[in-house]
Amino acid sequence: MNLDTGEAVGLPFPRKSLFLSGRRAIPVHKYPRKPLNRVNFVFSKPMNVRIAPGWKQRLNDEFNKEYFRALTEFVRKEYATCTVYPPGREIFSAFDHCDFDQVRVVIIGQDPYHGPGQANGLCFSVRDGIPIPRSLANIFTEINRDLGKPIPKSGDLTRWARQGVLLLNATLTVRASSPGSHQNRGWEEFTDQVIRVISEEKENIVFLLWGAYAQRKGNLIDRNKHCVLTAPHPSPFSADRGFFGCRHFSKTNEYLRRKGLPEIDW
């Protein structure tokens, strides 16, 4: 269940809507008069998924598993028949903005925002110009209290991703106005593997697990190699029960500093 509510304006979709590429070219689409949410799938054997190269190298075997093929077919049909978020070309934005070698921090969300124009492929993040959801507003409030940084006007967290913060939703797509609608279709198996790969192949990563759903993913993390920080979810329903005052942002930077790694400019 997505714990945020609120309305946001719709945005036009970009000229290309890309998810999978194969042997034939993907057509280019012009801006529609009204927002559409379709994604073009082109299958090849082996399947070729457009994703940042570091991730592609480590996840390519996953893309050819039966569960991922079934997931792909389900998502393709959903985009063809329903309004689905984020736009197709942004499904893997978390990976494209933060390739494997760049990852220093992982924040785990549940599924994308399900309102018009909100989701941009990064957990907790919304497009520039979109009203800030309440969970994200609470995150900014905690950063302000923890680090004294002013609360930003934009909820676009791309600047975090470009510094090495992987903003990973457990489920990468969602049907409009239907939180959790794409759960238990295969995305969780895929993102579990992402977390395993990070835990096994990297070290000194900070994992921020907010809420029970994200914390269950903690079982996949080697805590002898990584720093795991837990707190209640920043939702307005639970932020007062321990998210406020958790100081995860200063603690993250303290850990990175001790390991001789660059801090995050939150």
C-alpha positions as MATLAB code, in Angstrom:
seq = 'MNLDTGEAVGLPFPRKSLFLSGRRAIPVHKYPRKPLNRVNFVFSKPMNVRIAPGWKQRLNDEFNKEYFRALTEFVRKEYATCTVYPPGREIFSAFDHCDFDQVRVVIIGQDPYHGPGQANGLCFSVRDGIPIPRSLANIFTEINRDLGKPIPKSGDLTRWARQGVLLLNATLTVRASSPGSHQNRGWEEFTDQVIRVISEEKENIVFLLWGAYAQRKGNLIDRNKHCVLTAPHPSPFSADRGFFGCRHFSKTNEYLRRKGLPEIDW';
ca = [
       0.000    0.000    0.000;
       1.344    3.432   -0.880;
       0.969    5.528    2.243;
       0.845    8.925    0.544;
      -2.253   10.695   -0.706;
      -2.825   13.901   -2.649;
      -3.423   15.120   -6.153;
      -0.869   16.174   -8.741;
      -1.081   17.531  -12.261;
      -0.427   15.297  -15.281;
       2.579   15.713  -17.535;
       3.076   14.839  -21.208;
       5.151   11.793  -21.962;
       8.492   11.990  -23.751;
       9.038   11.193  -27.399;
      10.346    7.704  -26.708;
       8.799    5.124  -24.416;
      11.387    2.381  -23.943;
      11.612   -0.714  -21.788;
      12.961   -3.588  -23.847;
      14.985   -3.494  -27.012;
      15.635   -6.297  -29.469;
      16.777   -6.806  -33.001;
      14.381   -4.383  -34.600;
      14.159   -0.655  -34.000;
      11.759    0.760  -31.445;
       9.389    3.295  -33.019;
       9.479    6.949  -32.039;
       6.243    8.464  -30.738;
       5.203   12.095  -30.914;
       3.726   13.849  -27.940;
       0.062   12.897  -27.597;
      -2.645   15.463  -26.964;
      -3.460   13.750  -23.672;
      -1.074   11.864  -21.381;
      -0.791    8.226  -22.424;
       1.031    5.517  -20.551;
       2.150    2.840  -22.949;
       5.430    1.039  -23.241;
       6.821   -0.814  -26.242;
       8.203   -4.273  -25.684;
      10.399   -5.991  -28.232;
      11.481   -9.498  -27.298;
      14.664  -11.123  -28.436;
      16.420  -14.323  -27.402;
      18.187  -13.792  -25.125;
      16.022  -10.922  -23.852;
      17.721   -7.547  -23.990;
      16.660   -5.088  -21.277;
      17.753   -1.481  -21.508;
      19.444   -0.703  -18.198;
      22.744    0.879  -17.110;
      25.714   -1.299  -18.156;
      26.998   -2.149  -14.679;
      23.592   -3.473  -13.691;
      23.110   -5.224  -17.026;
      26.312   -7.176  -16.519;
      25.156   -8.437  -13.119;
      21.451   -8.945  -13.808;
      21.434  -10.293  -17.356;
      20.831  -13.866  -16.218;
      17.843  -12.632  -14.215;
      16.259  -11.136  -17.322;
      16.169  -14.548  -18.978;
      14.448  -16.381  -16.138;
      10.888  -17.536  -16.613;
       9.476  -15.334  -13.841;
      10.918  -12.215  -15.503;
       9.469  -13.170  -18.877;
       6.066  -13.611  -17.229;
       6.507  -10.282  -15.439;
       7.403   -8.578  -18.720;
       4.298   -9.939  -20.431;
       2.086   -8.810  -17.539;
       3.555   -5.297  -17.488;
       3.305   -5.017  -21.286;
      -0.402   -5.828  -21.153;
      -0.960   -3.409  -18.274;
       0.645   -0.514  -20.166;
      -1.377   -1.403  -23.256;
      -4.750   -1.493  -21.494;
      -4.453    0.716  -18.368;
      -2.773    3.850  -17.118;
       0.436    2.705  -15.438;
       3.200    4.612  -13.666;
       5.981    5.550  -14.121;
       6.230    6.195  -17.883;
       7.813    3.205  -19.590;
      11.160    4.827  -20.227;
      11.540    5.527  -16.487;
      10.896    2.030  -15.129;
      14.631    1.518  -14.561;
      15.493    5.139  -13.709;
      16.846    4.190  -10.280;
      19.483    2.022  -11.991;
      20.193    4.430  -14.842;
      20.863    7.359  -12.506;
      22.969    5.227  -10.147;
      24.939    2.493  -11.882;
      26.298   -0.406   -9.842;
      29.782    0.991   -9.294;
      28.336    4.283   -8.008;
      26.123    2.821   -5.260;
      26.987    3.974   -1.735;
      23.548    4.170   -0.114;
      20.347    2.181   -0.728;
      16.877    3.424    0.235;
      14.089    0.886   -0.264;
      10.521    1.905   -1.007;
       7.454   -0.213   -1.728;
       5.833    0.751   -5.039;
       5.691    3.927   -7.166;
       3.318    6.798   -6.483;
       0.034    6.054   -8.223;
      -1.194    9.611   -8.920;
      -0.923   11.461  -12.255;
       2.545   12.790  -13.034;
       4.083   11.818   -9.694;
       6.286    8.746  -10.190;
       9.658    9.184  -11.890;
      11.215    5.768  -11.226;
      12.955    6.761   -7.966;
      11.428    5.758   -4.646;
       9.932    8.628   -2.606;
      10.779   11.037   -5.462;
       8.372   13.080   -7.606;
       8.896   15.171  -10.697;
       9.991   18.761  -10.367;
       6.919   20.971  -10.028;
       4.705   18.247   -8.538;
       3.345   18.814   -4.996;
       5.549   17.049   -2.459;
       3.857   13.943   -0.973;
       3.578   13.778    2.781;
       6.130   10.991    3.287;
       8.721   12.940    1.317;
       7.827   16.118    3.205;
       8.552   14.229    6.426;
      11.894   13.061    5.026;
      12.809   16.667    4.261;
      11.690   17.714    7.745;
      13.964   15.113    9.323;
      16.908   16.240    7.176;
      16.248   19.812    8.276;
      16.230   18.803   11.947;
      19.182   16.447   11.583;
      21.510   18.502    9.409;
      20.034   21.998    9.441;
      19.539   21.991    5.678;
      16.664   24.085    4.289;
      13.615   22.198    3.058;
      13.749   22.114   -0.766;
      10.909   23.256   -2.970;
      11.321   20.336   -5.387;
      10.644   16.706   -4.568;
      12.841   15.414   -7.398;
      15.546   13.257   -5.760;
      17.596   12.745   -8.914;
      20.407   14.735   -7.280;
      20.642   12.058   -4.565;
      20.725    9.264   -7.137;
      23.574   10.941   -9.006;
      25.604   10.941   -5.791;
      25.272    7.175   -5.364;
      21.935    6.776   -3.570;
      19.993    3.890   -5.122;
      16.323    4.841   -4.673;
      14.836    1.395   -5.149;
      11.164    0.531   -5.048;
      10.503   -3.156   -4.398;
       7.866   -3.023   -7.151;
       8.824   -0.890  -10.141;
       5.393   -0.263  -11.685;
       1.835    0.399  -10.487;
      -1.590    0.881  -12.028;
      -3.029    4.389  -11.637;
      -4.993    4.934   -8.414;
      -4.385    1.313   -7.387;
      -1.519    1.014   -4.862;
       0.030   -2.425   -4.711;
      -1.605   -3.483   -7.978;
       1.665   -4.808   -9.447;
       2.842   -6.594   -6.328;
       3.406  -10.366   -6.367;
       3.939  -10.405  -10.121;
       7.723  -10.849  -10.077;
       9.139   -7.418   -9.314;
       9.894   -8.406   -5.711;
      11.954  -11.391   -6.869;
      13.882   -9.120   -9.205;
      14.584   -6.419   -6.610;
      15.526   -9.069   -4.026;
      18.242  -10.155   -6.443;
      19.373   -6.540   -6.821;
      19.841   -6.325   -3.048;
      21.662   -9.671   -2.944;
      24.072   -8.569   -5.661;
      24.842   -5.333   -3.825;
      25.345   -7.154   -0.528;
      27.556   -9.853   -2.023;
      29.680   -7.835   -4.434;
      30.103   -4.541   -2.587;
      31.067   -3.477    0.916;
      30.479   -0.489    3.200;
      27.041    0.271    1.745;
      24.499    2.074    3.937;
      20.999    0.580    3.721;
      18.148    2.758    5.003;
      15.154    0.552    5.789;
      12.053    2.495    6.755;
       8.994    0.540    7.789;
       8.284   -3.165    8.175;
       8.097   -3.856    4.429;
      11.586   -2.500    3.739;
      12.987   -4.084    6.887;
      11.990   -7.560    5.699;
      14.457   -6.987    2.861;
      17.134   -6.674    5.528;
      17.369  -10.459    5.679;
      19.153  -10.317    2.311;
      21.935   -8.013    3.581;
      25.260   -9.109    5.093;
      25.447   -6.870    8.152;
      29.101   -7.763    8.718;
      29.964   -5.907    5.499;
      27.383   -3.128    5.460;
      25.636   -0.583    7.671;
      21.892   -1.169    8.095;
      19.788    1.605    9.673;
      16.128    0.980   10.469;
      13.256    3.264   11.468;
       9.478    3.491   11.099;
       8.167    4.592    7.714;
       8.116    8.385    7.115;
       4.387    8.214    6.351;
       2.262   10.659    8.372;
       0.740    7.558    9.997;
       4.053    6.471   11.544;
       6.666    9.247   11.335;
       6.014   10.309   14.938;
       6.732    6.770   16.136;
      10.457    7.004   15.524;
      11.224    8.248   12.032;
      11.462   11.789   13.359;
      14.644   11.857   15.394;
      16.240    8.802   13.741;
      19.064   10.998   12.369;
      19.696    8.554    9.536;
      21.121   11.234    7.275;
      23.881   12.370    9.604;
      24.530    8.737   10.630;
      24.918    7.779    6.982;
      27.487   10.501    6.428;
      29.329    9.616    9.632;
      29.643    6.006    8.469;
      30.801    7.004    4.977;
      33.316    9.420    6.466;
      34.754    6.694    8.722;
      35.187    4.472    5.682;
      36.944    7.216    3.747;
      34.042    7.628    1.320;
      32.430   10.878    0.098;
      29.418   12.037    2.073;
      25.978   12.583    0.552;
      24.762   16.153    0.093;
      21.225   15.562    1.271;
];
